[in-house]
Amino acid sequence: MPDFDVVIVGSGPGGATTADVLTAAGKSVCVLEKGRNHLLALEPPFESLGRLSNDEIKFNRRHFLGPDPLLEPRTYRRAVADGDRIFTGDVNNMPSTVGGAGYHADGKLPRYREIDFRLAGELGPVDGAEVADWPVDYDEIEPYYAEAERAIGVAGDHTGNPFAAWRSGRYPMPPGADMFLTTLTGPAAETLGYHPYRAPTGANSVPYDGRPACNNCGFCAFYGCPIEAKGDPVALLRRALRTGNCEIRPESIALEILVDSTGKQSRGVRYLDADGTQHEVTSNAAVVACGAFETPRLLLRSGIGNSSDLVGRYLMFHLQTIVLGYFPFRLHAYKGRDVTHLMDDPIVGDAASAAAAKTAGVPYLRGGIVEHGGSGHPIGEALYTPPGQQHSARMAASDRRDRMVGFTMQGEDLPQATNRVDLDPAVRDVWGLPAGRITYTSHEHDVACAHHWGPRLEEVLRQAGAHTTSWLTSPGTPGTRVPGLQPISRHWMGTARMGDDPRRSVCDPWQRLWDVDNVVVTDSSVFPTSTGYGPTLTLVALAVRAARALAGIEPLTSDRANAI
Amino acid sequence: MALHFLTEHEYEVVARCADRLLPPHAAFVGGAAAGVAGYVDLTLGGFEFDPPRIWAGGPFSGRFGGAATFDQFIPLSRVEELAWRTRIEGSRGIAEREWNGPVRGWQEIYREGIAMLADNFLDLAGEEQEAALDALPELKQLLFEHACEACYGSPEYGGNLDLNGWRAIGYAGDVQPRGWRDEEVTSA
Ligand SMILES: Cc1cc2nc3c(=O)[nH]c(=O)nc-3n(C[C@H](O)[C@H](O)[C@H](O)COP(=O)(O)OP(=O)(O)OC[C@H]3O[C@@H](n4cnc5c(N)ncnc54)[C@H](O)[C@@H]3O)c2cc1C
Ligand code: SF4
């Protein structure tokens, strides 16, 4: 008898969703999480531990949610020509903690559109990229989106986005309060022909699922919610624990997925506990939900799933175009959630973007969603302001914090086999394991999108009243100001892509490793393309689908004919 | 005043430097009076306390309601203590701290950097103090980062005395559990 039906590695949105679905189906589940538990008591009634707080030092300066770059360094190079690495430390770090990056995120949770699942089929190939269709389409995933929105608790307005895909129902909650600055940027964008809408967000706008409404404290992205108005993933983990079928083991790093003598079936996971003692936990199936950086690292370390040589490849981040506008008056963006409006126009494109594609020599330009947001908190502003005589005066004026609007475009980056995660030949983590190494250069399509949309989004900010504007990209692209060498998008995708052909994908259409079919990957590693939207709602929807299949529950369905 | 790592001389030097980096200005008392030296001393001497003064508690400070719990610092795990001791004390040739090579600690950066300043640093004119600090970029950068944290971070870490940093910039700070009403968010 194995110890559990299923061992899940990773407790972020992907792992938490899988645990929720499996435990509700009566499966016994053990969740291994390398980070600490600051989220909820692991004994009934599983209450908040009360450690999340509005504290910029703890969360932004002192790695409270991990991973501490000293303990778990990552390395980065743009291309093989850079040598082994050009940077060691924080490379797009995602929290290492019970709950993963779920509660660190401020949770804009839009759905993808129909075309996002069949880009290759609809728009054809692109030189230098391997754009692929997904093995699942929007109509199939729609009911899982609805389930994900219900399980997490998403507040939104289904009439807001004219480009949105069809839906079988409304959002579970109406949208929350609009930030003041969007009363300026929204109408400005509309005047210029764009279509801003109120961001669907995984934060309660009204009491929901036993948790209170958001009270707009303003410490949303990079902080956990002290009052649990954000449901992802605390609601999912608590529900799984309440079934009595779930055990969460924090500070337990999975070293290796164990396979039997055939090499084709997993029998469990070997891990290290907080004291550094090794254990094996056995199970009928293993779920890997480590996030799309750690998932390939674990698979490579375990030596499984890689007959296609694609584990770690097709890494995608979103090429972020960050557009800043400075206003002559205060905007108090520190009140409220971090982003309250989005627009899809650069994803949908127009005549000008088609012309720009032609000039750039690429078949199309697909930008990304544009987030209308404010700035951060005062330590961040202080650090960006040069020390000396002007520092205190500039802090008092708060140009970079209280009078600034930031648009972020999450530009779709095309999958390239040379962009990858592999194991660093020399740098180690605190457990002696090879650090993950990132090799990444943006495709010319992605760069062309940034250069096309950056100036256009500056126009929106000027229309809204900004006296000065600028734009830059992360990672840096030729001709732009670079905020730092390495990517900072906090999105990771593509490193164990799913598909119909075992030679051209790592996972099958149900997210099982082709090579070891009782190992299921339930994070954004499986995405064949990045789209221009945040990955989380889609990875959660897919995790619901994969977990139901693993538990032998029939698929969910919905009917386009009944679309609202 | 009981200090936890800095000597009295070092404390004074840090305070003076803080006033050069984040100077007094109309509504702002300046880095020294805002408590930068106390913050640096508590950070460098964080392991004199149990639990160490690395991560303040939660969920509320009490400034906007709720019980005040920020001052109940959160204990570290075994590897977190390893990381923070390494960062603060340096790796000092201890094998356990050097799996990727030696790490220079904040304590060394302050102690050695301050020792390299002239003995009469405190008596120098402002511009001369600035020039001296410019000549020590490692110390200047670390001190600047700590000064920003001290002036504009939560006062439970020892800085932002009397909330002078936040007041100077018209910032409320941690507002939970009061938060902001919807009208306060949406209106000008
Ligand atoms: C500040 C911020 C804002 C964001 N905003 C948005 C947004 O608005 N919209 C959006 O869609 N997305 C957003 N994201 C991204 C979002 O957080 C991620 O897409 C999401 O968390 C990914 O979920 P996951 O479960 O795949 O991985 P993660 O959340 O990264 O969780 C993986 C977990 O696995 C653990 N783990 C890894 N390896 C091991 C191992 N070997 N053993 C044990 N445990 C292991 C990790 O410690 C981690 O806790 C944001 C992220 C951040 C940081
Ligand atoms: S803004 Fe709302 S959801 Fe975000 S942390 Fe504050 S109360 Fe929670």
Short mmCIF file of N, CA, C and O in Angstrom, two decimals, chain A residues 18-91:
data_model
loop_
_atom_site.label_atom_id
_atom_site.label_comp_id
_atom_site.label_asym_id
_atom_site.label_seq_id
_atom_site.Cartn_x
_atom_site.Cartn_y
_atom_site.Cartn_z
N THR A 18 -5.14 21.30 -7.64
CA THR A 18 -5.11 19.84 -7.79
C THR A 18 -5.50 19.17 -6.48
O THR A 18 -6.28 18.21 -6.47
N ALA A 19 -4.98 19.68 -5.37
CA ALA A 19 -5.30 19.11 -4.06
C ALA A 19 -6.79 19.26 -3.77
O ALA A 19 -7.44 18.34 -3.25
N ASP A 20 -7.35 20.42 -4.10
CA ASP A 20 -8.76 20.68 -3.85
C ASP A 20 -9.62 19.66 -4.60
O ASP A 20 -10.51 19.01 -4.02
N VAL A 21 -9.35 19.50 -5.87
CA VAL A 21 -10.18 18.60 -6.69
C VAL A 21 -10.01 17.14 -6.24
O VAL A 21 -10.99 16.40 -6.08
N LEU A 22 -8.76 16.72 -6.02
CA LEU A 22 -8.52 15.31 -5.67
C LEU A 22 -9.11 14.96 -4.30
O LEU A 22 -9.70 13.89 -4.13
N THR A 23 -8.93 15.84 -3.33
CA THR A 23 -9.43 15.51 -1.99
C THR A 23 -10.96 15.51 -1.97
O THR A 23 -11.56 14.69 -1.28
N ALA A 24 -11.57 16.41 -2.75
CA ALA A 24 -13.04 16.40 -2.82
C ALA A 24 -13.52 15.08 -3.42
O ALA A 24 -14.62 14.61 -3.12
N ALA A 25 -12.70 14.48 -4.27
CA ALA A 25 -13.07 13.20 -4.88
C ALA A 25 -12.68 12.02 -3.99
O ALA A 25 -12.76 10.87 -4.42
N GLY A 26 -12.23 12.31 -2.77
CA GLY A 26 -11.96 11.24 -1.81
C GLY A 26 -10.55 10.68 -1.88
O GLY A 26 -10.23 9.70 -1.21
N LYS A 27 -9.69 11.28 -2.68
CA LYS A 27 -8.32 10.78 -2.78
C LYS A 27 -7.49 11.29 -1.60
O LYS A 27 -7.68 12.43 -1.15
N SER A 28 -6.56 10.46 -1.13
CA SER A 28 -5.65 10.94 -0.09
C SER A 28 -4.46 11.60 -0.76
O SER A 28 -3.91 11.08 -1.73
N VAL A 29 -4.10 12.76 -0.23
CA VAL A 29 -3.12 13.60 -0.90
C VAL A 29 -2.08 14.10 0.10
O VAL A 29 -2.42 14.49 1.21
N CYS A 30 -0.82 14.07 -0.32
CA CYS A 30 0.25 14.70 0.46
C CYS A 30 0.85 15.81 -0.40
O CYS A 30 1.23 15.56 -1.54
N VAL A 31 0.89 17.02 0.14
CA VAL A 31 1.47 18.14 -0.60
C VAL A 31 2.84 18.46 -0.01
O VAL A 31 2.95 18.77 1.18
N LEU A 32 3.88 18.36 -0.82
CA LEU A 32 5.22 18.74 -0.39
C LEU A 32 5.49 20.17 -0.84
O LEU A 32 5.28 20.50 -2.01
N GLU A 33 5.93 21.00 0.07
CA GLU A 33 6.20 22.40 -0.28
C GLU A 33 7.55 22.78 0.32
O GLU A 33 7.74 22.65 1.52
N LYS A 34 8.46 23.27 -0.51
CA LYS A 34 9.81 23.55 0.00
C LYS A 34 9.83 24.78 0.91
O LYS A 34 10.69 24.90 1.76
N GLY A 35 8.89 25.70 0.72
CA GLY A 35 8.90 26.91 1.52
C GLY A 35 8.20 26.73 2.85
O GLY A 35 7.64 25.69 3.17
N ARG A 36 8.26 27.83 3.62
CA ARG A 36 7.62 27.79 4.95
C ARG A 36 6.14 28.02 4.85
O ARG A 36 5.63 28.52 3.86
N ASN A 37 5.47 27.71 5.94
CA ASN A 37 4.04 27.96 6.01
C ASN A 37 3.78 29.20 6.83
O ASN A 37 3.96 29.20 8.04
N HIS A 38 3.38 30.28 6.16
CA HIS A 38 2.96 31.50 6.87
C HIS A 38 1.47 31.74 6.66
O HIS A 38 0.95 32.80 7.02
N LEU A 39 0.79 30.78 6.03
CA LEU A 39 -0.53 31.08 5.50
C LEU A 39 -1.66 30.68 6.45
O LEU A 39 -2.49 31.49 6.81
N LEU A 40 -1.69 29.39 6.80
CA LEU A 40 -2.84 28.95 7.58
C LEU A 40 -2.42 27.80 8.49
O LEU A 40 -1.50 27.04 8.17
N ALA A 41 -3.09 27.70 9.64
CA ALA A 41 -2.79 26.62 10.57
C ALA A 41 -3.12 25.30 9.89
O ALA A 41 -4.13 25.19 9.18
N LEU A 42 -2.26 24.31 10.10
CA LEU A 42 -2.48 23.03 9.42
C LEU A 42 -3.34 22.08 10.27
O LEU A 42 -3.50 20.91 9.95
N GLU A 43 -3.88 22.61 11.38
CA GLU A 43 -4.80 21.85 12.22
C GLU A 43 -6.17 22.51 12.14
O GLU A 43 -6.26 23.72 11.99
N PRO A 44 -7.26 21.71 12.31
CA PRO A 44 -8.60 22.31 12.29
C PRO A 44 -8.68 23.42 13.33
O PRO A 44 -8.09 23.28 14.39
N PRO A 45 -9.39 24.52 13.08
CA PRO A 45 -10.17 24.80 11.85
C PRO A 45 -9.36 25.52 10.77
O PRO A 45 -9.96 26.23 9.97
N PHE A 46 -8.06 25.33 10.73
CA PHE A 46 -7.22 25.83 9.63
C PHE A 46 -7.31 27.34 9.47
O PHE A 46 -7.50 27.87 8.38
N GLU A 47 -7.16 28.04 10.59
CA GLU A 47 -7.30 29.50 10.55
C GLU A 47 -6.05 30.19 10.04
O GLU A 47 -4.98 29.58 9.97
N SER A 48 -6.21 31.48 9.74
CA SER A 48 -5.07 32.28 9.29
C SER A 48 -3.99 32.31 10.37
O SER A 48 -4.30 32.39 11.56
N LEU A 49 -2.74 32.27 9.97
CA LEU A 49 -1.65 32.40 10.95
C LEU A 49 -1.38 33.86 11.30
O LEU A 49 -0.57 34.15 12.18
N GLY A 50 -2.00 34.78 10.56
CA GLY A 50 -1.89 36.20 10.91
C GLY A 50 -0.51 36.79 10.70
O GLY A 50 -0.12 37.73 11.38
N ARG A 51 0.26 36.25 9.79
CA ARG A 51 1.62 36.78 9.59
C ARG A 51 1.73 37.69 8.38
O ARG A 51 2.77 38.28 8.14
N LEU A 52 0.67 37.76 7.57
CA LEU A 52 0.72 38.62 6.40
C LEU A 52 0.38 40.02 6.86
O LEU A 52 -0.47 40.21 7.72
N SER A 53 1.07 41.01 6.30
CA SER A 53 0.91 42.37 6.83
C SER A 53 1.30 43.40 5.79
O SER A 53 1.95 43.07 4.80
N ASN A 54 0.90 44.62 6.01
CA ASN A 54 1.26 45.75 5.15
C ASN A 54 2.67 46.21 5.53
O ASN A 54 2.85 47.23 6.19
N ASP A 55 3.69 45.48 5.13
CA ASP A 55 5.05 45.73 5.63
C ASP A 55 6.04 45.61 4.47
O ASP A 55 6.39 44.50 4.05
N GLU A 56 6.46 46.77 3.96
CA GLU A 56 7.32 46.78 2.77
C GLU A 56 8.69 46.17 3.05
O GLU A 56 9.30 45.54 2.18
N ILE A 57 9.19 46.34 4.26
CA ILE A 57 10.52 45.79 4.59
C ILE A 57 10.48 44.27 4.53
O ILE A 57 11.29 43.61 3.88
N LYS A 58 9.49 43.72 5.19
CA LYS A 58 9.40 42.25 5.30
C LYS A 58 9.20 41.60 3.93
O LYS A 58 9.88 40.63 3.59
N PHE A 59 8.29 42.13 3.15
CA PHE A 59 7.94 41.45 1.90
C PHE A 59 8.84 41.83 0.73
O PHE A 59 9.15 41.00 -0.10
N ASN A 60 9.22 43.11 0.64
CA ASN A 60 9.96 43.53 -0.55
C ASN A 60 11.45 43.61 -0.35
O ASN A 60 12.20 43.62 -1.30
N ARG A 61 11.89 43.73 0.87
CA ARG A 61 13.34 43.90 1.10
C ARG A 61 13.96 42.69 1.77
O ARG A 61 15.17 42.52 1.71
N ARG A 62 13.17 41.86 2.45
CA ARG A 62 13.78 40.80 3.26
C ARG A 62 13.26 39.40 2.95
O ARG A 62 13.32 38.51 3.81
N HIS A 63 12.75 39.21 1.73
CA HIS A 63 12.47 37.86 1.23
C HIS A 63 11.59 37.02 2.15
O HIS A 63 11.83 35.82 2.31
N PHE A 64 10.59 37.64 2.79
CA PHE A 64 9.81 36.89 3.77
C PHE A 64 9.18 35.63 3.16
O PHE A 64 9.14 34.57 3.79
N LEU A 65 8.67 35.75 1.93
CA LEU A 65 8.03 34.58 1.31
C LEU A 65 9.01 33.75 0.50
O LEU A 65 8.63 32.78 -0.14
N GLY A 66 10.29 34.13 0.55
CA GLY A 66 11.31 33.39 -0.18
C GLY A 66 11.11 33.53 -1.68
O GLY A 66 10.21 34.24 -2.12
N PRO A 67 11.97 32.89 -2.49
CA PRO A 67 13.18 32.22 -2.03
C PRO A 67 14.28 33.25 -1.80
O PRO A 67 14.45 34.15 -2.59
N ASP A 68 15.01 33.09 -0.71
CA ASP A 68 16.15 33.96 -0.46
C ASP A 68 17.20 33.67 -1.52
O ASP A 68 17.61 32.51 -1.68
N PRO A 69 17.62 34.70 -2.29
CA PRO A 69 18.57 34.41 -3.37
C PRO A 69 19.91 33.85 -2.90
O PRO A 69 20.63 33.25 -3.68
N LEU A 70 20.24 34.02 -1.61
CA LEU A 70 21.45 33.36 -1.10
C LEU A 70 21.24 31.86 -1.03
O LEU A 70 22.12 31.07 -1.34
N LEU A 71 20.04 31.46 -0.57
CA LEU A 71 19.76 30.02 -0.38
C LEU A 71 19.46 29.33 -1.70
O LEU A 71 19.82 28.18 -1.91
N GLU A 72 18.71 30.03 -2.55
CA GLU A 72 18.27 29.42 -3.79
C GLU A 72 18.58 30.33 -4.98
O GLU A 72 17.68 30.89 -5.59
N PRO A 73 19.87 30.50 -5.28
CA PRO A 73 20.22 31.39 -6.39
C PRO A 73 19.76 30.79 -7.72
O PRO A 73 19.68 29.58 -7.88
N ARG A 74 19.42 31.70 -8.65
CA ARG A 74 19.16 31.30 -10.03
C ARG A 74 20.22 31.98 -10.88
O ARG A 74 20.73 33.02 -10.49
N THR A 75 20.53 31.42 -12.02
CA THR A 75 21.51 32.09 -12.87
C THR A 75 20.89 32.44 -14.20
O THR A 75 19.87 31.86 -14.59
N TYR A 76 21.52 33.40 -14.89
CA TYR A 76 20.93 33.94 -16.11
C TYR A 76 22.01 34.24 -17.14
O TYR A 76 23.10 34.70 -16.81
N ARG A 77 21.67 33.95 -18.37
CA ARG A 77 22.46 34.43 -19.51
C ARG A 77 21.48 34.67 -20.65
O ARG A 77 20.40 34.07 -20.68
N ARG A 78 21.88 35.56 -21.57
CA ARG A 78 20.97 35.84 -22.68
C ARG A 78 21.04 34.74 -23.72
O ARG A 78 20.04 34.37 -24.34
N ALA A 79 22.23 34.20 -23.93
CA ALA A 79 22.44 33.18 -24.95
C ALA A 79 23.70 32.42 -24.59
O ALA A 79 24.48 32.86 -23.74
N VAL A 80 23.91 31.29 -25.25
CA VAL A 80 25.08 30.46 -24.97
C VAL A 80 26.36 31.28 -25.12
O VAL A 80 27.32 31.09 -24.37
N ALA A 81 26.35 32.22 -26.08
CA ALA A 81 27.54 33.03 -26.32
C ALA A 81 27.96 33.84 -25.09
O ALA A 81 29.11 34.30 -24.99
N ASP A 82 27.06 34.04 -24.14
CA ASP A 82 27.41 34.77 -22.91
C ASP A 82 28.33 33.98 -22.00
O ASP A 82 28.78 34.49 -20.97
N GLY A 83 28.55 32.71 -22.27
CA GLY A 83 29.31 31.87 -21.34
C GLY A 83 28.35 31.20 -20.36
O GLY A 83 27.15 31.18 -20.57
N ASP A 84 28.89 30.68 -19.25
CA ASP A 84 28.05 29.91 -18.32
C ASP A 84 26.92 30.74 -17.74
O ASP A 84 25.82 30.24 -17.52
N ARG A 85 27.18 32.00 -17.44
CA ARG A 85 26.16 32.86 -16.83
C ARG A 85 26.67 34.29 -16.78
O ARG A 85 27.89 34.50 -16.79
N ILE A 86 25.74 35.24 -16.75
CA ILE A 86 26.19 36.63 -16.54
C ILE A 86 25.60 37.21 -15.27
O ILE A 86 25.89 38.32 -14.89
N PHE A 87 24.71 36.47 -14.61
CA PHE A 87 24.12 36.99 -13.37
C PHE A 87 23.74 35.80 -12.49
O PHE A 87 23.30 34.76 -12.97
N THR A 88 23.91 35.98 -11.18
CA THR A 88 23.49 34.97 -10.21
C THR A 88 22.69 35.66 -9.11
O THR A 88 23.15 36.66 -8.57
N GLY A 89 21.52 35.16 -8.79
CA GLY A 89 20.72 35.75 -7.70
C GLY A 89 19.25 35.63 -7.98
O GLY A 89 18.75 34.54 -8.25
N ASP A 90 18.55 36.77 -7.94
CA ASP A 90 17.10 36.78 -8.15
C ASP A 90 16.82 36.96 -9.64
O ASP A 90 17.03 38.03 -10.19
N VAL A 91 16.36 35.92 -10.29
CA VAL A 91 15.97 36.02 -11.69
C VAL A 91 14.47 35.69 -11.76
O VAL A 91 14.08 34.53 -11.75
#
